[in-house]
């Protein structure tokens, strides 16, 4: 998940809506990525079906579509199956989802992260568990976790800053095992708001259990800029029955953050109950 770094939202709206022209914006300088992405790498990203727009280097990996990590191994994988594209629908899931339900997913927050990230994880977990789904979450402090939340420090790039990143469920039916949260002060400030941090963790957990971005068909809906269809890729983008077509201004799975608290709206709950 990302937020505008040079157009940071300074207003929180009732219902937590996306950016509107009535929100005050401040100009904050941003940095350009020092790592140019090769045309060969972009071609591999496109070949997998992901959008090659606005790709950022992240260590030895790449961030695509705002918060999805791809490794070199991912880029070199050969995918020969069908690519399903569904346009202009509100809720999307990946081909792989978490199986073996009912099951409890263990979440571990790295000790290097501050108290706001621990409290944020507890906030996100409580929001999922209140829905009484076939998957529940519990935070552990030691042992083997299904999802580990750890940190990275990266400033703005290209007018945006990455708040967190994760991936999609495995073919074996397990959730994606890692969420990375940005500890840079320009992401959450020097005193992170727990509800803000929790909302981003909630979003990244959504990816880990199989949800694509709500505005998958047009990322400009929440991020601004050029309209971009993220592409179905080898992971799929399958419409969830019972959810409306068209964009949803309050969804927890919008591509870009509104800079504050955002939780499930009624359509999100329909989608979660359909899958789990």
PDB file of C-alpha atoms in Angstrom:
ATOM      1  CA  UNK A   1       0.000   0.000   0.000  1.00  0.00           C
ATOM      2  CA  UNK A   2       1.195   3.505  -0.781  1.00  0.00           C
ATOM      3  CA  UNK A   3       0.339   7.099  -0.071  1.00  0.00           C
ATOM      4  CA  UNK A   4       1.093  10.348  -1.845  1.00  0.00           C
ATOM      5  CA  UNK A   5       4.256  11.861  -0.394  1.00  0.00           C
ATOM      6  CA  UNK A   6       4.016  15.202  -2.164  1.00  0.00           C
ATOM      7  CA  UNK A   7       0.221  15.377  -1.846  1.00  0.00           C
ATOM      8  CA  UNK A   8      -0.245  14.062   1.660  1.00  0.00           C
ATOM      9  CA  UNK A   9      -3.857  14.126   2.797  1.00  0.00           C
ATOM     10  CA  UNK A  10      -4.436  16.334   5.816  1.00  0.00           C
ATOM     11  CA  UNK A  11      -8.126  15.713   6.265  1.00  0.00           C
ATOM     12  CA  UNK A  12      -9.866  12.649   7.612  1.00  0.00           C
ATOM     13  CA  UNK A  13     -13.367  12.295   6.257  1.00  0.00           C
ATOM     14  CA  UNK A  14     -16.363  10.594   7.843  1.00  0.00           C
ATOM     15  CA  UNK A  15     -16.441   7.025   6.570  1.00  0.00           C
ATOM     16  CA  UNK A  16     -12.745   7.380   5.596  1.00  0.00           C
ATOM     17  CA  UNK A  17     -13.063   8.166   1.903  1.00  0.00           C
ATOM     18  CA  UNK A  18     -10.290   8.502  -0.646  1.00  0.00           C
ATOM     19  CA  UNK A  19      -8.700  11.823  -1.567  1.00  0.00           C
ATOM     20  CA  UNK A  20     -11.033  14.517  -2.869  1.00  0.00           C
ATOM     21  CA  UNK A  21     -10.384  18.016  -4.129  1.00  0.00           C
ATOM     22  CA  UNK A  22     -11.714  19.413  -0.851  1.00  0.00           C
ATOM     23  CA  UNK A  23      -8.808  17.902   1.095  1.00  0.00           C
ATOM     24  CA  UNK A  24      -5.928  20.233   1.839  1.00  0.00           C
ATOM     25  CA  UNK A  25      -2.631  19.191   0.334  1.00  0.00           C
ATOM     26  CA  UNK A  26       0.918  20.200   1.237  1.00  0.00           C
ATOM     27  CA  UNK A  27       3.878  20.033  -1.105  1.00  0.00           C
ATOM     28  CA  UNK A  28       6.690  17.907   0.247  1.00  0.00           C
ATOM     29  CA  UNK A  29       9.782  17.199  -1.784  1.00  0.00           C
ATOM     30  CA  UNK A  30      10.261  13.620  -2.935  1.00  0.00           C
ATOM     31  CA  UNK A  31      13.276  11.697  -4.146  1.00  0.00           C
ATOM     32  CA  UNK A  32      13.753   9.867  -7.420  1.00  0.00           C
ATOM     33  CA  UNK A  33      14.777   6.234  -7.432  1.00  0.00           C
ATOM     34  CA  UNK A  34      18.488   5.805  -7.874  1.00  0.00           C
ATOM     35  CA  UNK A  35      17.966   2.344  -9.342  1.00  0.00           C
ATOM     36  CA  UNK A  36      16.775   2.419 -12.939  1.00  0.00           C
ATOM     37  CA  UNK A  37      14.630  -0.578 -13.871  1.00  0.00           C
ATOM     38  CA  UNK A  38      15.908  -2.287 -17.010  1.00  0.00           C
ATOM     39  CA  UNK A  39      13.655  -2.801 -20.003  1.00  0.00           C
ATOM     40  CA  UNK A  40      14.348  -6.547 -19.698  1.00  0.00           C
ATOM     41  CA  UNK A  41      13.024  -6.572 -16.122  1.00  0.00           C
ATOM     42  CA  UNK A  42       9.960  -4.537 -17.089  1.00  0.00           C
ATOM     43  CA  UNK A  43       9.288  -6.983 -19.909  1.00  0.00           C
ATOM     44  CA  UNK A  44       9.433  -9.896 -17.445  1.00  0.00           C
ATOM     45  CA  UNK A  45       7.000  -8.103 -15.129  1.00  0.00           C
ATOM     46  CA  UNK A  46       4.599  -7.521 -18.008  1.00  0.00           C
ATOM     47  CA  UNK A  47       5.012 -11.142 -19.158  1.00  0.00           C
ATOM     48  CA  UNK A  48       3.778 -12.258 -15.740  1.00  0.00           C
ATOM     49  CA  UNK A  49       0.704 -10.082 -16.266  1.00  0.00           C
ATOM     50  CA  UNK A  50       1.529  -7.389 -13.712  1.00  0.00           C
ATOM     51  CA  UNK A  51       1.567  -3.697 -14.536  1.00  0.00           C
ATOM     52  CA  UNK A  52       5.020  -2.410 -15.490  1.00  0.00           C
ATOM     53  CA  UNK A  53       4.020   1.154 -14.608  1.00  0.00           C
ATOM     54  CA  UNK A  54       5.660   2.691 -11.547  1.00  0.00           C
ATOM     55  CA  UNK A  55       7.958  -0.227 -10.649  1.00  0.00           C
ATOM     56  CA  UNK A  56      10.406   0.359  -7.791  1.00  0.00           C
ATOM     57  CA  UNK A  57      13.556  -1.492  -6.729  1.00  0.00           C
ATOM     58  CA  UNK A  58      13.416  -2.904  -3.213  1.00  0.00           C
ATOM     59  CA  UNK A  59      16.743  -4.437  -2.238  1.00  0.00           C
ATOM     60  CA  UNK A  60      17.110  -7.340  -4.649  1.00  0.00           C
ATOM     61  CA  UNK A  61      13.351  -7.441  -5.272  1.00  0.00           C
ATOM     62  CA  UNK A  62      10.831  -5.230  -7.077  1.00  0.00           C
ATOM     63  CA  UNK A  63       7.659  -3.520  -5.865  1.00  0.00           C
ATOM     64  CA  UNK A  64       4.837  -3.561  -8.420  1.00  0.00           C
ATOM     65  CA  UNK A  65       1.270  -2.242  -8.200  1.00  0.00           C
ATOM     66  CA  UNK A  66       2.194  -0.235  -5.109  1.00  0.00           C
ATOM     67  CA  UNK A  67       2.822  -3.004  -2.592  1.00  0.00           C
ATOM     68  CA  UNK A  68       3.371  -6.413  -4.230  1.00  0.00           C
ATOM     69  CA  UNK A  69       6.911  -7.816  -3.997  1.00  0.00           C
ATOM     70  CA  UNK A  70       8.400  -9.831  -6.849  1.00  0.00           C
ATOM     71  CA  UNK A  71      11.738 -11.620  -6.513  1.00  0.00           C
ATOM     72  CA  UNK A  72      14.149 -12.463  -9.317  1.00  0.00           C
ATOM     73  CA  UNK A  73      12.894 -16.029  -8.956  1.00  0.00           C
ATOM     74  CA  UNK A  74       9.352 -14.802  -9.564  1.00  0.00           C
ATOM     75  CA  UNK A  75      10.451 -12.867 -12.648  1.00  0.00           C
ATOM     76  CA  UNK A  76      12.204 -15.873 -14.133  1.00  0.00           C
ATOM     77  CA  UNK A  77       9.347 -18.285 -13.446  1.00  0.00           C
ATOM     78  CA  UNK A  78       7.603 -19.667 -16.498  1.00  0.00           C
ATOM     79  CA  UNK A  79       3.816 -19.401 -16.353  1.00  0.00           C
ATOM     80  CA  UNK A  80       1.855 -21.319 -18.975  1.00  0.00           C
ATOM     81  CA  UNK A  81      -1.617 -21.378 -17.433  1.00  0.00           C
ATOM     82  CA  UNK A  82      -4.595 -19.206 -18.359  1.00  0.00           C
ATOM     83  CA  UNK A  83      -4.611 -15.511 -17.473  1.00  0.00           C
ATOM     84  CA  UNK A  84      -8.013 -14.360 -16.292  1.00  0.00           C
ATOM     85  CA  UNK A  85      -8.806 -10.678 -16.667  1.00  0.00           C
ATOM     86  CA  UNK A  86     -11.993  -9.205 -15.244  1.00  0.00           C
ATOM     87  CA  UNK A  87     -12.555  -5.531 -15.956  1.00  0.00           C
ATOM     88  CA  UNK A  88     -14.418  -2.883 -13.994  1.00  0.00           C
ATOM     89  CA  UNK A  89     -15.675  -4.951 -11.070  1.00  0.00           C
ATOM     90  CA  UNK A  90     -15.482  -3.998  -7.428  1.00  0.00           C
ATOM     91  CA  UNK A  91     -13.915  -6.951  -5.578  1.00  0.00           C
ATOM     92  CA  UNK A  92     -11.195  -9.301  -6.763  1.00  0.00           C
ATOM     93  CA  UNK A  93      -9.474 -12.357  -5.390  1.00  0.00           C
ATOM     94  CA  UNK A  94      -6.472 -14.328  -6.535  1.00  0.00           C
ATOM     95  CA  UNK A  95      -6.661 -17.856  -7.915  1.00  0.00           C
ATOM     96  CA  UNK A  96      -4.990 -19.157  -4.757  1.00  0.00           C
ATOM     97  CA  UNK A  97      -6.681 -18.560  -1.415  1.00  0.00           C
ATOM     98  CA  UNK A  98      -6.072 -19.907   2.084  1.00  0.00           C
ATOM     99  CA  UNK A  99      -7.343 -23.476   2.375  1.00  0.00           C
ATOM    100  CA  UNK A 100      -7.734 -26.003   5.176  1.00  0.00           C
ATOM    101  CA  UNK A 101     -10.337 -23.912   6.954  1.00  0.00           C
ATOM    102  CA  UNK A 102     -11.298 -23.447   9.665  1.00  0.00           C
ATOM    103  CA  UNK A 103      -7.807 -22.491  10.735  1.00  0.00           C
ATOM    104  CA  UNK A 104      -6.004 -19.976  12.908  1.00  0.00           C
ATOM    105  CA  UNK A 105      -3.234 -17.918  11.304  1.00  0.00           C
ATOM    106  CA  UNK A 106      -0.379 -16.998  13.615  1.00  0.00           C
ATOM    107  CA  UNK A 107       1.075 -13.501  13.225  1.00  0.00           C
ATOM    108  CA  UNK A 108       4.459 -12.481  14.643  1.00  0.00           C
ATOM    109  CA  UNK A 109       5.634  -8.851  14.881  1.00  0.00           C
ATOM    110  CA  UNK A 110       9.422  -8.541  14.750  1.00  0.00           C
ATOM    111  CA  UNK A 111      10.965  -7.286  17.982  1.00  0.00           C
ATOM    112  CA  UNK A 112      12.752  -4.541  16.012  1.00  0.00           C
ATOM    113  CA  UNK A 113       9.438  -2.801  15.324  1.00  0.00           C
ATOM    114  CA  UNK A 114       8.017  -0.273  17.765  1.00  0.00           C
ATOM    115  CA  UNK A 115       4.953  -0.494  19.963  1.00  0.00           C
ATOM    116  CA  UNK A 116       2.746   1.252  17.377  1.00  0.00           C
ATOM    117  CA  UNK A 117       3.304  -1.626  14.956  1.00  0.00           C
ATOM    118  CA  UNK A 118       2.471  -4.201  17.642  1.00  0.00           C
ATOM    119  CA  UNK A 119      -0.691  -2.304  18.584  1.00  0.00           C
ATOM    120  CA  UNK A 120      -1.474  -1.834  14.884  1.00  0.00           C
ATOM    121  CA  UNK A 121      -1.210  -5.574  14.300  1.00  0.00           C
ATOM    122  CA  UNK A 122      -3.546  -6.196  17.247  1.00  0.00           C
ATOM    123  CA  UNK A 123      -5.998  -3.678  15.776  1.00  0.00           C
ATOM    124  CA  UNK A 124      -5.989  -5.386  12.377  1.00  0.00           C
ATOM    125  CA  UNK A 125      -6.321  -8.844  13.929  1.00  0.00           C
ATOM    126  CA  UNK A 126      -9.262  -7.757  16.075  1.00  0.00           C
ATOM    127  CA  UNK A 127     -11.045  -6.322  13.030  1.00  0.00           C
ATOM    128  CA  UNK A 128     -10.769  -9.603  11.133  1.00  0.00           C
ATOM    129  CA  UNK A 129     -11.716 -11.729  14.134  1.00  0.00           C
ATOM    130  CA  UNK A 130     -14.861  -9.689  14.799  1.00  0.00           C
ATOM    131  CA  UNK A 131     -16.217 -10.943  11.472  1.00  0.00           C
ATOM    132  CA  UNK A 132     -16.151 -14.559  12.743  1.00  0.00           C
ATOM    133  CA  UNK A 133     -14.732 -15.907   9.513  1.00  0.00           C
ATOM    134  CA  UNK A 134     -13.493 -19.437   8.873  1.00  0.00           C
ATOM    135  CA  UNK A 135      -9.980 -18.041   9.309  1.00  0.00           C
ATOM    136  CA  UNK A 136      -8.992 -16.292  12.516  1.00  0.00           C
ATOM    137  CA  UNK A 137      -5.775 -14.563  13.497  1.00  0.00           C
ATOM    138  CA  UNK A 138      -3.726 -14.562  16.670  1.00  0.00           C
ATOM    139  CA  UNK A 139      -0.524 -12.666  17.460  1.00  0.00           C
ATOM    140  CA  UNK A 140       2.303 -14.711  18.909  1.00  0.00           C
ATOM    141  CA  UNK A 141       5.526 -13.455  20.476  1.00  0.00           C
ATOM    142  CA  UNK A 142       7.683 -16.506  19.767  1.00  0.00           C
ATOM    143  CA  UNK A 143       7.622 -19.683  17.751  1.00  0.00           C
ATOM    144  CA  UNK A 144       6.802 -20.312  14.111  1.00  0.00           C
ATOM    145  CA  UNK A 145       4.394 -17.829  12.525  1.00  0.00           C
ATOM    146  CA  UNK A 146       2.334 -18.082   9.361  1.00  0.00           C
ATOM    147  CA  UNK A 147       2.809 -14.325   8.741  1.00  0.00           C
ATOM    148  CA  UNK A 148       5.784 -12.348  10.070  1.00  0.00           C
ATOM    149  CA  UNK A 149       5.597  -8.554  10.149  1.00  0.00           C
ATOM    150  CA  UNK A 150       9.000  -6.887   9.947  1.00  0.00           C
ATOM    151  CA  UNK A 151      10.363  -3.496   8.983  1.00  0.00           C
ATOM    152  CA  UNK A 152      12.251  -1.694   6.253  1.00  0.00           C
ATOM    153  CA  UNK A 153      13.295   1.935   5.908  1.00  0.00           C
ATOM    154  CA  UNK A 154      12.715   3.629   2.558  1.00  0.00           C
ATOM    155  CA  UNK A 155      11.911   7.238   1.739  1.00  0.00           C
ATOM    156  CA  UNK A 156       9.627   8.603  -1.003  1.00  0.00           C
ATOM    157  CA  UNK A 157      10.157   7.757  -4.649  1.00  0.00           C
ATOM    158  CA  UNK A 158       8.358   9.204  -7.640  1.00  0.00           C
ATOM    159  CA  UNK A 159       5.944  11.198  -5.482  1.00  0.00           C
ATOM    160  CA  UNK A 160       4.795   8.203  -3.422  1.00  0.00           C
ATOM    161  CA  UNK A 161       6.012   6.351  -0.395  1.00  0.00           C
ATOM    162  CA  UNK A 162       5.469   2.637   0.154  1.00  0.00           C
ATOM    163  CA  UNK A 163       3.727   2.104   3.485  1.00  0.00           C
ATOM    164  CA  UNK A 164       3.876  -1.681   3.445  1.00  0.00           C
ATOM    165  CA  UNK A 165       4.219  -4.638   1.114  1.00  0.00           C
ATOM    166  CA  UNK A 166       3.235  -8.286   0.993  1.00  0.00           C
ATOM    167  CA  UNK A 167       2.189 -10.966  -1.497  1.00  0.00           C
ATOM    168  CA  UNK A 168      -0.432 -13.588  -2.303  1.00  0.00           C
ATOM    169  CA  UNK A 169      -1.237 -17.089  -0.980  1.00  0.00           C
ATOM    170  CA  UNK A 170       0.852 -20.048  -2.081  1.00  0.00           C
ATOM    171  CA  UNK A 171      -0.366 -22.833  -4.336  1.00  0.00           C
ATOM    172  CA  UNK A 172      -0.379 -25.079  -1.254  1.00  0.00           C
ATOM    173  CA  UNK A 173      -3.090 -22.927   0.335  1.00  0.00           C
ATOM    174  CA  UNK A 174      -1.008 -21.073   2.900  1.00  0.00           C
ATOM    175  CA  UNK A 175      -1.094 -17.305   3.392  1.00  0.00           C
ATOM    176  CA  UNK A 176       1.809 -15.231   2.132  1.00  0.00           C
ATOM    177  CA  UNK A 177       4.376 -15.396   4.905  1.00  0.00           C
ATOM    178  CA  UNK A 178       5.741 -11.854   5.085  1.00  0.00           C
ATOM    179  CA  UNK A 179       4.520  -8.297   5.560  1.00  0.00           C
ATOM    180  CA  UNK A 180       7.065  -5.479   5.464  1.00  0.00           C
ATOM    181  CA  UNK A 181       6.156  -2.164   7.105  1.00  0.00           C
ATOM    182  CA  UNK A 182       8.011   1.067   6.363  1.00  0.00           C
ATOM    183  CA  UNK A 183       9.696   2.575   9.437  1.00  0.00           C
ATOM    184  CA  UNK A 184      10.777   5.737   7.603  1.00  0.00           C
ATOM    185  CA  UNK A 185       9.474   8.837   9.405  1.00  0.00           C
ATOM    186  CA  UNK A 186       7.883  10.099   6.184  1.00  0.00           C
ATOM    187  CA  UNK A 187       5.624   7.047   6.103  1.00  0.00           C
ATOM    188  CA  UNK A 188       3.891   7.310   9.496  1.00  0.00           C
ATOM    189  CA  UNK A 189       5.648  10.213  11.210  1.00  0.00           C
ATOM    190  CA  UNK A 190       7.818  10.119  14.315  1.00  0.00           C
ATOM    191  CA  UNK A 191       4.857   9.068  16.491  1.00  0.00           C
ATOM    192  CA  UNK A 192       2.846   6.625  14.347  1.00  0.00           C
ATOM    193  CA  UNK A 193      -0.928   6.605  14.751  1.00  0.00           C
ATOM    194  CA  UNK A 194      -2.000   3.092  15.737  1.00  0.00           C
ATOM    195  CA  UNK A 195      -5.227   3.158  13.686  1.00  0.00           C
ATOM    196  CA  UNK A 196      -3.292   4.291  10.608  1.00  0.00           C
ATOM    197  CA  UNK A 197      -0.636   1.600  11.028  1.00  0.00           C
ATOM    198  CA  UNK A 198      -3.330  -0.968  11.794  1.00  0.00           C
ATOM    199  CA  UNK A 199      -5.259  -0.059   8.644  1.00  0.00           C
ATOM    200  CA  UNK A 200      -2.188  -0.674   6.486  1.00  0.00           C
ATOM    201  CA  UNK A 201      -1.472  -4.009   8.201  1.00  0.00           C
ATOM    202  CA  UNK A 202      -5.144  -4.910   7.672  1.00  0.00           C
ATOM    203  CA  UNK A 203      -4.710  -4.152   3.946  1.00  0.00           C
ATOM    204  CA  UNK A 204      -1.513  -6.189   3.651  1.00  0.00           C
ATOM    205  CA  UNK A 205      -3.132  -9.140   5.445  1.00  0.00           C
ATOM    206  CA  UNK A 206      -5.838  -8.867   2.789  1.00  0.00           C
ATOM    207  CA  UNK A 207      -3.218  -9.571   0.120  1.00  0.00           C
ATOM    208  CA  UNK A 208      -1.742 -12.419   2.184  1.00  0.00           C
ATOM    209  CA  UNK A 209      -5.113 -14.201   2.198  1.00  0.00           C
ATOM    210  CA  UNK A 210      -5.879 -13.625  -1.476  1.00  0.00           C
ATOM    211  CA  UNK A 211      -7.370 -10.194  -2.154  1.00  0.00           C
ATOM    212  CA  UNK A 212      -6.328  -7.966  -5.042  1.00  0.00           C
ATOM    213  CA  UNK A 213      -6.758  -4.191  -5.020  1.00  0.00           C
ATOM    214  CA  UNK A 214     -10.369  -3.026  -5.207  1.00  0.00           C
ATOM    215  CA  UNK A 215      -9.404  -0.492  -7.881  1.00  0.00           C
ATOM    216  CA  UNK A 216      -7.381  -3.098  -9.762  1.00  0.00           C
ATOM    217  CA  UNK A 217      -8.967  -1.987 -13.050  1.00  0.00           C
ATOM    218  CA  UNK A 218      -8.001   1.682 -12.531  1.00  0.00           C
ATOM    219  CA  UNK A 219      -5.416   2.426  -9.846  1.00  0.00           C
ATOM    220  CA  UNK A 220      -5.755   6.168 -10.437  1.00  0.00           C
ATOM    221  CA  UNK A 221      -9.053   5.928  -8.525  1.00  0.00           C
ATOM    222  CA  UNK A 222      -7.218   6.019  -5.192  1.00  0.00           C
ATOM    223  CA  UNK A 223      -3.690   6.997  -6.259  1.00  0.00           C
ATOM    224  CA  UNK A 224      -4.358   9.744  -8.797  1.00  0.00           C
ATOM    225  CA  UNK A 225      -2.230  10.129 -11.905  1.00  0.00           C
ATOM    226  CA  UNK A 226      -2.544   7.980 -14.998  1.00  0.00           C
ATOM    227  CA  UNK A 227      -5.288   5.377 -15.133  1.00  0.00           C
ATOM    228  CA  UNK A 228      -3.617   1.963 -14.868  1.00  0.00           C
ATOM    229  CA  UNK A 229      -5.149  -1.508 -15.063  1.00  0.00           C
ATOM    230  CA  UNK A 230      -2.867  -3.629 -12.902  1.00  0.00           C
ATOM    231  CA  UNK A 231      -3.373  -6.806 -14.926  1.00  0.00           C
ATOM    232  CA  UNK A 232      -4.540 -10.193 -13.748  1.00  0.00           C
ATOM    233  CA  UNK A 233      -1.076 -11.834 -13.891  1.00  0.00           C
ATOM    234  CA  UNK A 234      -0.532 -15.482 -13.116  1.00  0.00           C
ATOM    235  CA  UNK A 235      -2.196 -15.019  -9.717  1.00  0.00           C
ATOM    236  CA  UNK A 236      -5.569 -14.136 -11.246  1.00  0.00           C
ATOM    237  CA  UNK A 237      -8.097 -11.382 -10.639  1.00  0.00           C
ATOM    238  CA  UNK A 238     -11.444 -13.060 -10.100  1.00  0.00           C
ATOM    239  CA  UNK A 239     -14.615 -11.105  -9.347  1.00  0.00           C
ATOM    240  CA  UNK A 240     -16.278 -12.039  -6.059  1.00  0.00           C
ATOM    241  CA  UNK A 241     -20.028 -12.621  -6.481  1.00  0.00           C
ATOM    242  CA  UNK A 242     -22.277 -10.411  -4.393  1.00  0.00           C
ATOM    243  CA  UNK A 243     -20.059  -7.351  -4.611  1.00  0.00           C
ATOM    244  CA  UNK A 244     -21.047  -4.429  -6.847  1.00  0.00           C
ATOM    245  CA  UNK A 245     -19.383  -3.562 -10.109  1.00  0.00           C
ATOM    246  CA  UNK A 246     -17.517  -0.290 -10.287  1.00  0.00           C
ATOM    247  CA  UNK A 247     -15.182   1.372  -7.805  1.00  0.00           C
ATOM    248  CA  UNK A 248     -15.827   1.590  -4.066  1.00  0.00           C
ATOM    249  CA  UNK A 249     -14.549   4.690  -2.324  1.00  0.00           C
ATOM    250  CA  UNK A 250     -14.331   3.157   1.132  1.00  0.00           C
ATOM    251  CA  UNK A 251     -12.822  -0.280   0.515  1.00  0.00           C
ATOM    252  CA  UNK A 252      -9.970  -1.510   2.695  1.00  0.00           C
ATOM    253  CA  UNK A 253      -8.248  -2.873  -0.426  1.00  0.00           C
ATOM    254  CA  UNK A 254      -7.891   0.369  -2.404  1.00  0.00           C
ATOM    255  CA  UNK A 255      -4.393   0.709  -3.886  1.00  0.00           C
ATOM    256  CA  UNK A 256      -3.412   3.890  -2.054  1.00  0.00           C
ATOM    257  CA  UNK A 257      -4.019   4.967   1.519  1.00  0.00           C
ATOM    258  CA  UNK A 258      -6.033   8.034   2.455  1.00  0.00           C
ATOM    259  CA  UNK A 259      -3.444   8.819   5.128  1.00  0.00           C
ATOM    260  CA  UNK A 260      -5.558   7.649   8.058  1.00  0.00           C
ATOM    261  CA  UNK A 261      -7.900   5.034   9.458  1.00  0.00           C
ATOM    262  CA  UNK A 262      -9.696   2.770   6.962  1.00  0.00           C
ATOM    263  CA  UNK A 263     -11.417  -0.494   7.777  1.00  0.00           C
ATOM    264  CA  UNK A 264     -13.933  -2.855   6.155  1.00  0.00           C
ATOM    265  CA  UNK A 265     -16.994  -1.407   4.484  1.00  0.00           C
ATOM    266  CA  UNK A 266     -20.177  -3.487   3.882  1.00  0.00           C
ATOM    267  CA  UNK A 267     -18.988  -4.670   0.450  1.00  0.00           C
ATOM    268  CA  UNK A 268     -15.656  -5.783   1.904  1.00  0.00           C
ATOM    269  CA  UNK A 269     -17.492  -7.845   4.515  1.00  0.00           C
ATOM    270  CA  UNK A 270     -19.567  -9.512   1.786  1.00  0.00           C
ATOM    271  CA  UNK A 271     -16.349 -10.426  -0.051  1.00  0.00           C
ATOM    272  CA  UNK A 272     -14.637 -11.752   3.085  1.00  0.00           C
ATOM    273  CA  UNK A 273     -17.648 -13.849   4.030  1.00  0.00           C
ATOM    274  CA  UNK A 274     -17.869 -15.236   0.491  1.00  0.00           C
ATOM    275  CA  UNK A 275     -14.269 -16.492   0.596  1.00  0.00           C
ATOM    276  CA  UNK A 276     -13.991 -17.379   4.272  1.00  0.00           C
TER     277      UNK A 276
END
